[in-house]
Amino acid sequence: MDARNGIGGSLSGLDLRAEIERLRKERNAVILAHYYQKPELQDLADFVGDSLDLSRKAAETNADVIAFCGVRFMAETAKILSPDKIVVLPDMDAGCSLEDSCPPDQFAAFRAQHPDHIALTYINCSTEVKALSDIIVTSSSAEKILAQIPADQKIIFGPDRNLGGYLQRKTGRELLLWPGVCIVHEAFSETELLKLKAEHPGAPIAAHPECPAYILDHADYVGSTKGILDFSKTMPGDTLIVATEPHIIHQMQKAMPEKNFIGAPGADGNCNCNICPYMALNTMEKLYLALRDLSPKIEIEEGLRVRAKKSLDRMLELAGATVGQGDLGPVPA
Ligand code: 13P
Ligand code: SF4
């Protein structure tokens, strides 16, 4: 039986946690995890973070191997920034709906139709789209980077129309938006959110800017996953409504077991539709196999990598050392 397909058979009896620990040392590996990963993966990671902090860690680490518990564009970003390291992703099918919504050939054609615009692009995109872009942003760095672009410079923003729309409303800056969305953040229901808010009138709402405007309009705080986590530590009261992928609540509960964190609902009031199906593909078993076999490995053609690195380097330069707190804040009323 193939170990990858027959996990229940060939891996049963293994102490996966101990085996991952052993391989982490033997391989001189660092395990990076995003806040949307399963709690057991977050708990064994060397570092858990949002996209910007994970990029920085990937660029800085001395490890020989980066095992990336996240989605493919995040692991590709690590490889672009650390080409001499082996980067493994437990499941190569861990994609992203935003990446899928922006095929490189269509993005290139769109850029060609607007030669007087620069492309400011959300990190949730393919390496090819990064190579076609001028500056990459994350949700925690977007506003700071946008503020450094001269006011008369025309800008294409892709692929997330919700983050782009939020930035337009927040800064008053006009952006030419690519029409991509995150299927997870699109699944929240305004009607159900308002019902939940009525049950907990004192609870603030924290939302990720990938949510549509009809959700963000009700938020007391808007920011990256790291920003939402920071907000949960300083918010007034002891109950928070969280409008992003619910696995982030694991970190909140660990840090503040006495507080109450409630995931914002989907259309049926109680669905699992806001669990990211791509992030969910990574498991302990697949992480173990990735460390054991050094596969699936991220490979990027060198010319493409160098072109994509330029726009990522611009992000790291312009984001500076002080962002990463994810503090975009609410849209002024
Ligand atoms: P963050 O940079 O806020 O962690 O966002 C990553 C992401 O994919 C959100 O859906
Ligand atoms: Fe992509 Fe949405 Fe999943 Fe984030 S939550 S990785 S944007 S599909």
CSV table of N, CA, C and O in Angstrom, one decimal, residues 37-128:
chain,number,residue,atom,x,y,z
A,37,GLN,N,-4.3,26.5,10.2
A,37,GLN,CA,-4.0,25.1,10.2
A,37,GLN,C,-4.7,24.4,11.4
A,37,GLN,O,-5.0,25.1,12.4
A,38,LYS,N,-4.8,23.1,11.3
A,38,LYS,CA,-5.4,22.3,12.5
A,38,LYS,C,-4.6,22.6,13.7
A,38,LYS,O,-3.4,22.7,13.7
A,39,PRO,N,-5.2,22.6,14.9
A,39,PRO,CA,-4.5,22.9,16.1
A,39,PRO,C,-3.3,22.0,16.4
A,39,PRO,O,-2.3,22.6,16.8
A,40,GLU,N,-3.3,20.7,16.0
A,40,GLU,CA,-2.1,19.9,16.3
A,40,GLU,C,-0.9,20.4,15.4
A,40,GLU,O,0.2,20.2,15.9
A,41,LEU,N,-1.2,20.9,14.3
A,41,LEU,CA,-0.1,21.4,13.4
A,41,LEU,C,0.4,22.7,14.0
A,41,LEU,O,1.6,23.0,14.0
A,42,GLN,N,-0.5,23.6,14.4
A,42,GLN,CA,-0.1,24.9,15.0
A,42,GLN,C,0.8,24.6,16.2
A,42,GLN,O,1.8,25.3,16.5
A,43,ASP,N,0.4,23.6,17.0
A,43,ASP,CA,1.1,23.3,18.3
A,43,ASP,C,2.5,22.8,18.1
A,43,ASP,O,3.3,23.0,19.0
A,44,LEU,N,2.7,22.1,17.0
A,44,LEU,CA,4.1,21.6,16.9
A,44,LEU,C,5.0,22.5,16.1
A,44,LEU,O,6.2,22.2,15.9
A,45,ALA,N,4.4,23.5,15.5
A,45,ALA,CA,5.2,24.4,14.6
A,45,ALA,C,6.3,25.2,15.4
A,45,ALA,O,6.0,25.5,16.6
A,46,ASP,N,7.4,25.5,14.8
A,46,ASP,CA,8.4,26.4,15.4
A,46,ASP,C,7.8,27.8,15.4
A,46,ASP,O,8.2,28.7,16.2
A,47,PHE,N,7.0,28.1,14.4
A,47,PHE,CA,6.5,29.5,14.3
A,47,PHE,C,5.1,29.5,13.7
A,47,PHE,O,4.9,28.8,12.7
A,48,VAL,N,4.2,30.2,14.2
A,48,VAL,CA,2.8,30.3,13.6
A,48,VAL,C,2.6,31.8,13.3
A,48,VAL,O,3.0,32.7,14.2
A,49,GLY,N,2.1,32.1,12.2
A,49,GLY,CA,2.0,33.5,11.8
A,49,GLY,C,1.1,33.8,10.7
A,49,GLY,O,0.4,32.9,10.1
A,50,ASP,N,0.9,35.1,10.4
A,50,ASP,CA,0.2,35.6,9.2
A,50,ASP,C,1.1,35.6,8.0
A,50,ASP,O,2.3,35.2,8.1
A,51,SER,N,0.6,35.9,6.8
A,51,SER,CA,1.4,35.8,5.6
A,51,SER,C,2.7,36.6,5.6
A,51,SER,O,3.8,36.1,5.2
A,52,LEU,N,2.6,37.8,6.2
A,52,LEU,CA,3.8,38.6,6.2
A,52,LEU,C,4.9,38.1,7.1
A,52,LEU,O,6.1,38.0,6.8
A,53,ASP,N,4.5,37.7,8.3
A,53,ASP,CA,5.4,37.2,9.3
A,53,ASP,C,6.0,35.9,8.9
A,53,ASP,O,7.2,35.6,9.1
A,54,LEU,N,5.2,35.1,8.2
A,54,LEU,CA,5.7,33.8,7.7
A,54,LEU,C,6.7,34.0,6.6
A,54,LEU,O,7.7,33.3,6.5
A,55,SER,N,6.5,35.0,5.7
A,55,SER,CA,7.5,35.4,4.7
A,55,SER,C,8.8,35.8,5.3
A,55,SER,O,9.9,35.4,4.9
A,56,ARG,N,8.7,36.6,6.3
A,56,ARG,CA,9.9,37.1,7.0
A,56,ARG,C,10.7,36.0,7.6
A,56,ARG,O,11.9,35.9,7.5
A,57,LYS,N,10.0,35.1,8.3
A,57,LYS,CA,10.6,33.9,8.9
A,57,LYS,C,11.3,33.1,7.8
A,57,LYS,O,12.4,32.6,8.0
A,58,ALA,N,10.6,32.8,6.7
A,58,ALA,CA,11.2,32.0,5.7
A,58,ALA,C,12.4,32.6,5.1
A,58,ALA,O,13.4,31.9,4.7
A,59,ALA,N,12.5,34.0,5.0
A,59,ALA,CA,13.6,34.7,4.5
A,59,ALA,C,14.8,34.6,5.5
A,59,ALA,O,16.0,34.7,5.1
A,60,GLU,N,14.5,34.5,6.8
A,60,GLU,CA,15.6,34.7,7.8
A,60,GLU,C,16.2,33.4,8.3
A,60,GLU,O,17.2,33.4,8.8
A,61,THR,N,15.4,32.3,8.2
A,61,THR,CA,15.8,31.0,8.9
A,61,THR,C,17.1,30.4,8.4
A,61,THR,O,17.5,30.6,7.3
A,62,ASN,N,17.8,29.8,9.4
A,62,ASN,CA,19.1,29.1,9.0
A,62,ASN,C,18.9,27.6,8.8
A,62,ASN,O,19.8,26.9,8.6
A,63,ALA,N,17.6,27.2,8.8
A,63,ALA,CA,17.3,25.8,8.7
A,63,ALA,C,17.7,25.3,7.2
A,63,ALA,O,17.8,26.1,6.3
A,64,ASP,N,17.9,24.0,7.1
A,64,ASP,CA,18.1,23.5,5.7
A,64,ASP,C,16.8,23.2,5.0
A,64,ASP,O,16.7,23.1,3.8
A,65,VAL,N,15.8,22.9,5.8
A,65,VAL,CA,14.5,22.5,5.3
A,65,VAL,C,13.4,23.3,5.9
A,65,VAL,O,13.4,23.5,7.1
A,66,ILE,N,12.5,23.8,5.1
A,66,ILE,CA,11.3,24.5,5.6
A,66,ILE,C,10.1,23.6,5.3
A,66,ILE,O,9.8,23.3,4.1
A,67,ALA,N,9.4,23.1,6.3
A,67,ALA,CA,8.2,22.4,6.2
A,67,ALA,C,7.1,23.4,6.4
A,67,ALA,O,6.9,23.9,7.5
A,68,PHE,N,6.3,23.6,5.3
A,68,PHE,CA,5.4,24.7,5.4
A,68,PHE,C,4.0,24.2,5.5
A,68,PHE,O,3.4,23.6,4.6
A,69,CYS,N,3.4,24.4,6.7
A,69,CYS,CA,2.0,24.0,6.9
A,69,CYS,C,1.1,25.2,6.6
A,69,CYS,O,0.9,26.1,7.5
A,70,GLY,N,0.7,25.2,5.4
A,70,GLY,CA,-0.1,26.4,4.9
A,70,GLY,C,-0.5,26.0,3.5
A,70,GLY,O,-0.6,24.8,3.2
A,71,VAL,N,-0.8,27.0,2.7
A,71,VAL,CA,-1.2,26.7,1.3
A,71,VAL,C,0.0,26.9,0.3
A,71,VAL,O,1.0,27.5,0.7
A,72,ARG,N,-0.2,26.5,-0.9
A,72,ARG,CA,0.9,26.4,-1.9
A,72,ARG,C,1.6,27.8,-2.1
A,72,ARG,O,2.8,27.9,-2.2
A,73,PHE,N,0.7,28.9,-2.3
A,73,PHE,CA,1.4,30.1,-2.6
A,73,PHE,C,2.3,30.6,-1.4
A,73,PHE,O,3.3,31.3,-1.6
A,74,MET,N,2.0,30.2,-0.2
A,74,MET,CA,2.8,30.5,1.0
A,74,MET,C,4.2,29.8,0.9
A,74,MET,O,5.2,30.3,1.1
A,75,ALA,N,4.1,28.5,0.6
A,75,ALA,CA,5.3,27.7,0.5
A,75,ALA,C,6.1,28.1,-0.7
A,75,ALA,O,7.4,28.2,-0.6
A,76,GLU,N,5.5,28.6,-1.8
A,76,GLU,CA,6.2,29.1,-3.0
A,76,GLU,C,6.9,30.4,-2.6
A,76,GLU,O,8.1,30.6,-3.0
A,77,THR,N,6.2,31.2,-1.8
A,77,THR,CA,6.9,32.5,-1.3
A,77,THR,C,8.1,32.1,-0.5
A,77,THR,O,9.2,32.8,-0.7
A,78,ALA,N,8.1,31.1,0.3
A,78,ALA,CA,9.2,30.7,1.1
A,78,ALA,C,10.4,30.3,0.2
A,78,ALA,O,11.5,30.6,0.4
A,79,LYS,N,10.1,29.5,-0.9
A,79,LYS,CA,11.1,29.1,-1.8
A,79,LYS,C,11.7,30.2,-2.6
A,79,LYS,O,12.9,30.3,-2.9
A,80,ILE,N,10.8,31.2,-3.0
A,80,ILE,CA,11.3,32.4,-3.8
A,80,ILE,C,12.3,33.1,-2.9
A,80,ILE,O,13.3,33.6,-3.4
A,81,LEU,N,12.0,33.2,-1.6
A,81,LEU,CA,12.9,34.0,-0.7
A,81,LEU,C,14.1,33.2,-0.2
A,81,LEU,O,15.1,33.8,0.1
A,82,SER,N,14.0,31.9,-0.2
A,82,SER,CA,15.1,31.1,0.3
A,82,SER,C,15.4,29.9,-0.7
A,82,SER,O,15.1,28.7,-0.4
A,83,PRO,N,15.9,30.3,-1.9
A,83,PRO,CA,16.0,29.3,-3.0
A,83,PRO,C,17.0,28.1,-2.6
A,83,PRO,O,16.8,27.0,-3.2
A,84,ASP,N,17.9,28.3,-1.7
A,84,ASP,CA,18.9,27.2,-1.4
A,84,ASP,C,18.3,26.2,-0.4
A,84,ASP,O,18.9,25.2,-0.1
A,85,LYS,N,17.1,26.5,0.1
A,85,LYS,CA,16.6,25.6,1.1
A,85,LYS,C,15.6,24.6,0.4
A,85,LYS,O,15.0,25.0,-0.6
A,86,ILE,N,15.4,23.5,1.0
A,86,ILE,CA,14.4,22.6,0.5
A,86,ILE,C,13.1,23.0,1.2
A,86,ILE,O,13.0,23.2,2.4
A,87,VAL,N,12.0,23.3,0.4
A,87,VAL,CA,10.7,23.7,1.0
A,87,VAL,C,9.7,22.6,0.6
A,87,VAL,O,9.5,22.2,-0.5
A,88,VAL,N,9.1,22.0,1.7
A,88,VAL,CA,8.1,21.0,1.4
A,88,VAL,C,6.8,21.4,1.9
A,88,VAL,O,6.7,22.2,2.9
A,89,LEU,N,5.7,21.0,1.2
A,89,LEU,CA,4.4,21.3,1.6
A,89,LEU,C,3.7,20.0,1.8
A,89,LEU,O,3.7,19.1,0.9
A,90,PRO,N,3.1,19.7,2.9
A,90,PRO,CA,2.5,18.4,3.2
A,90,PRO,C,1.6,17.9,2.1
A,90,PRO,O,1.6,16.7,1.7
A,91,ASP,N,0.8,18.8,1.5
A,91,ASP,CA,-0.2,18.4,0.4
A,91,ASP,C,-0.1,19.4,-0.7
A,91,ASP,O,-0.5,20.5,-0.5
A,92,MET,N,0.4,18.9,-1.9
A,92,MET,CA,0.6,19.9,-3.0
A,92,MET,C,-0.7,20.4,-3.6
A,92,MET,O,-0.7,21.3,-4.3
A,93,ASP,N,-1.8,19.7,-3.2
A,93,ASP,CA,-3.1,20.2,-3.7
A,93,ASP,C,-3.7,21.4,-2.8
A,93,ASP,O,-4.8,21.8,-3.0
A,94,ALA,N,-2.9,21.8,-1.8
A,94,ALA,CA,-3.4,22.9,-0.9
A,94,ALA,C,-3.2,24.2,-1.7
A,94,ALA,O,-2.2,24.9,-1.5
A,95,GLY,N,-4.2,24.5,-2.5
A,95,GLY,CA,-4.2,25.7,-3.3
A,95,GLY,C,-4.9,26.9,-2.6
A,95,GLY,O,-4.9,26.9,-1.4
A,96,CYS,N,-5.5,27.7,-3.4
A,96,CYS,CA,-6.2,28.9,-2.8
A,96,CYS,C,-7.2,29.4,-3.9
A,96,CYS,O,-6.8,29.6,-5.0
A,97,SER,N,-8.4,29.7,-3.5
A,97,SER,CA,-9.4,30.2,-4.5
A,97,SER,C,-9.0,31.5,-5.1
A,97,SER,O,-9.4,31.8,-6.2
A,98,LEU,N,-8.3,32.3,-4.3
A,98,LEU,CA,-7.9,33.6,-4.8
A,98,LEU,C,-6.8,33.4,-5.9
A,98,LEU,O,-6.9,34.1,-7.0
A,99,GLU,N,-5.9,32.5,-5.7
A,99,GLU,CA,-4.9,32.2,-6.7
A,99,GLU,C,-5.6,31.6,-8.0
A,99,GLU,O,-5.3,32.1,-9.1
A,100,ASP,N,-6.6,30.7,-7.8
A,100,ASP,CA,-7.3,30.2,-8.9
A,100,ASP,C,-8.1,31.2,-9.7
A,100,ASP,O,-8.3,31.1,-10.9
A,101,SER,N,-8.5,32.3,-9.0
A,101,SER,CA,-9.3,33.3,-9.7
A,101,SER,C,-8.5,34.2,-10.5
A,101,SER,O,-9.0,35.2,-11.2
A,102,CYS,N,-7.2,34.0,-10.6
A,102,CYS,CA,-6.3,35.0,-11.3
A,102,CYS,C,-5.3,34.2,-12.2
A,102,CYS,O,-4.1,34.2,-11.9
A,103,PRO,N,-5.8,33.6,-13.3
A,103,PRO,CA,-4.8,32.9,-14.2
A,103,PRO,C,-3.8,33.9,-14.8
A,103,PRO,O,-4.2,35.0,-15.2
A,104,PRO,N,-2.5,33.5,-14.8
A,104,PRO,CA,-1.5,34.4,-15.2
A,104,PRO,C,-1.7,35.0,-16.6
A,104,PRO,O,-1.4,36.2,-16.9
A,105,ASP,N,-2.2,34.2,-17.6
A,105,ASP,CA,-2.3,34.7,-19.0
A,105,ASP,C,-3.4,35.8,-19.0
A,105,ASP,O,-3.2,36.9,-19.6
A,106,GLN,N,-4.4,35.6,-18.2
A,106,GLN,CA,-5.5,36.7,-18.2
A,106,GLN,C,-5.0,37.9,-17.5
A,106,GLN,O,-5.3,39.0,-17.8
A,107,PHE,N,-4.2,37.7,-16.4
A,107,PHE,CA,-3.7,38.8,-15.7
A,107,PHE,C,-2.7,39.6,-16.6
A,107,PHE,O,-2.7,40.9,-16.6
A,108,ALA,N,-1.9,38.9,-17.4
A,108,ALA,CA,-0.9,39.6,-18.3
A,108,ALA,C,-1.7,40.4,-19.3
A,108,ALA,O,-1.3,41.6,-19.6
A,109,ALA,N,-2.8,39.8,-19.8
A,109,ALA,CA,-3.6,40.6,-20.8
A,109,ALA,C,-4.2,41.8,-20.2
A,109,ALA,O,-4.3,42.9,-20.8
A,110,PHE,N,-4.7,41.7,-19.0
A,110,PHE,CA,-5.3,42.8,-18.3
A,110,PHE,C,-4.3,43.9,-18.1
A,110,PHE,O,-4.5,45.1,-18.3
A,111,ARG,N,-3.1,43.5,-17.6
A,111,ARG,CA,-2.0,44.5,-17.5
A,111,ARG,C,-1.7,45.2,-18.8
A,111,ARG,O,-1.5,46.4,-18.8
A,112,ALA,N,-1.7,44.4,-19.9
A,112,ALA,CA,-1.3,45.0,-21.2
A,112,ALA,C,-2.4,46.0,-21.6
A,112,ALA,O,-2.1,47.0,-22.3
A,113,GLN,N,-3.6,45.8,-21.2
A,113,GLN,CA,-4.7,46.8,-21.5
A,113,GLN,C,-4.6,48.1,-20.7
A,113,GLN,O,-5.3,49.1,-21.0
A,114,HIS,N,-3.8,48.1,-19.6
A,114,HIS,CA,-3.7,49.3,-18.8
A,114,HIS,C,-2.2,49.6,-18.5
A,114,HIS,O,-1.7,49.5,-17.4
A,115,PRO,N,-1.5,50.0,-19.6
A,115,PRO,CA,0.0,50.1,-19.5
A,115,PRO,C,0.4,51.3,-18.5
A,115,PRO,O,1.5,51.3,-18.1
A,116,ASP,N,-0.5,52.2,-18.2
A,116,ASP,CA,-0.2,53.3,-17.3
A,116,ASP,C,-0.4,53.0,-15.8
A,116,ASP,O,-0.2,53.8,-15.0
A,117,HIS,N,-0.8,51.7,-15.5
A,117,HIS,CA,-1.1,51.3,-14.2
A,117,HIS,C,0.1,50.4,-13.7
A,117,HIS,O,0.6,49.6,-14.4
A,118,ILE,N,0.4,50.6,-12.4
A,118,ILE,CA,1.3,49.5,-11.8
A,118,ILE,C,0.4,48.5,-11.2
A,118,ILE,O,-0.8,48.7,-10.9
A,119,ALA,N,1.0,47.3,-10.9
A,119,ALA,CA,0.2,46.2,-10.3
A,119,ALA,C,0.7,46.0,-8.9
A,119,ALA,O,1.8,45.6,-8.6
A,120,LEU,N,-0.3,46.3,-8.0
A,120,LEU,CA,-0.1,46.1,-6.5
A,120,LEU,C,-0.9,44.8,-6.3
A,120,LEU,O,-2.1,44.8,-6.5
A,121,THR,N,-0.2,43.7,-5.9
A,121,THR,CA,-0.9,42.4,-5.9
A,121,THR,C,-0.8,41.8,-4.5
A,121,THR,O,0.2,41.7,-3.9
A,122,TYR,N,-2.0,41.2,-4.1
A,122,TYR,CA,-2.1,40.5,-2.9
A,122,TYR,C,-1.3,39.2,-3.0
A,122,TYR,O,-1.3,38.6,-4.0
A,123,ILE,N,-0.6,38.9,-1.9
A,123,ILE,CA,0.3,37.7,-1.9
A,123,ILE,C,-0.4,36.4,-2.2
A,123,ILE,O,0.2,35.4,-2.6
A,124,ASN,N,-1.7,36.3,-2.1
A,124,ASN,CA,-2.5,35.1,-2.4
A,124,ASN,C,-2.7,35.0,-3.9
A,124,ASN,O,-3.7,35.2,-4.5
A,125,CYS,N,-1.6,34.7,-4.6
A,125,CYS,CA,-1.6,34.5,-6.0
A,125,CYS,C,-0.4,33.6,-6.4
A,125,CYS,O,0.4,33.3,-5.6
A,126,SER,N,-0.4,33.2,-7.6
A,126,SER,CA,0.7,32.2,-8.1
A,126,SER,C,2.0,33.0,-8.2
A,126,SER,O,2.1,34.2,-8.3
A,127,THR,N,3.1,32.2,-8.3
A,127,THR,CA,4.4,32.8,-8.6
A,127,THR,C,4.4,33.5,-9.9
A,127,THR,O,5.0,34.6,-10.0
A,128,GLU,N,3.7,33.0,-10.9
A,128,GLU,CA,3.7,33.7,-12.2
A,128,GLU,C,3.0,35.1,-12.1
A,128,GLU,O,3.5,36.0,-12.7
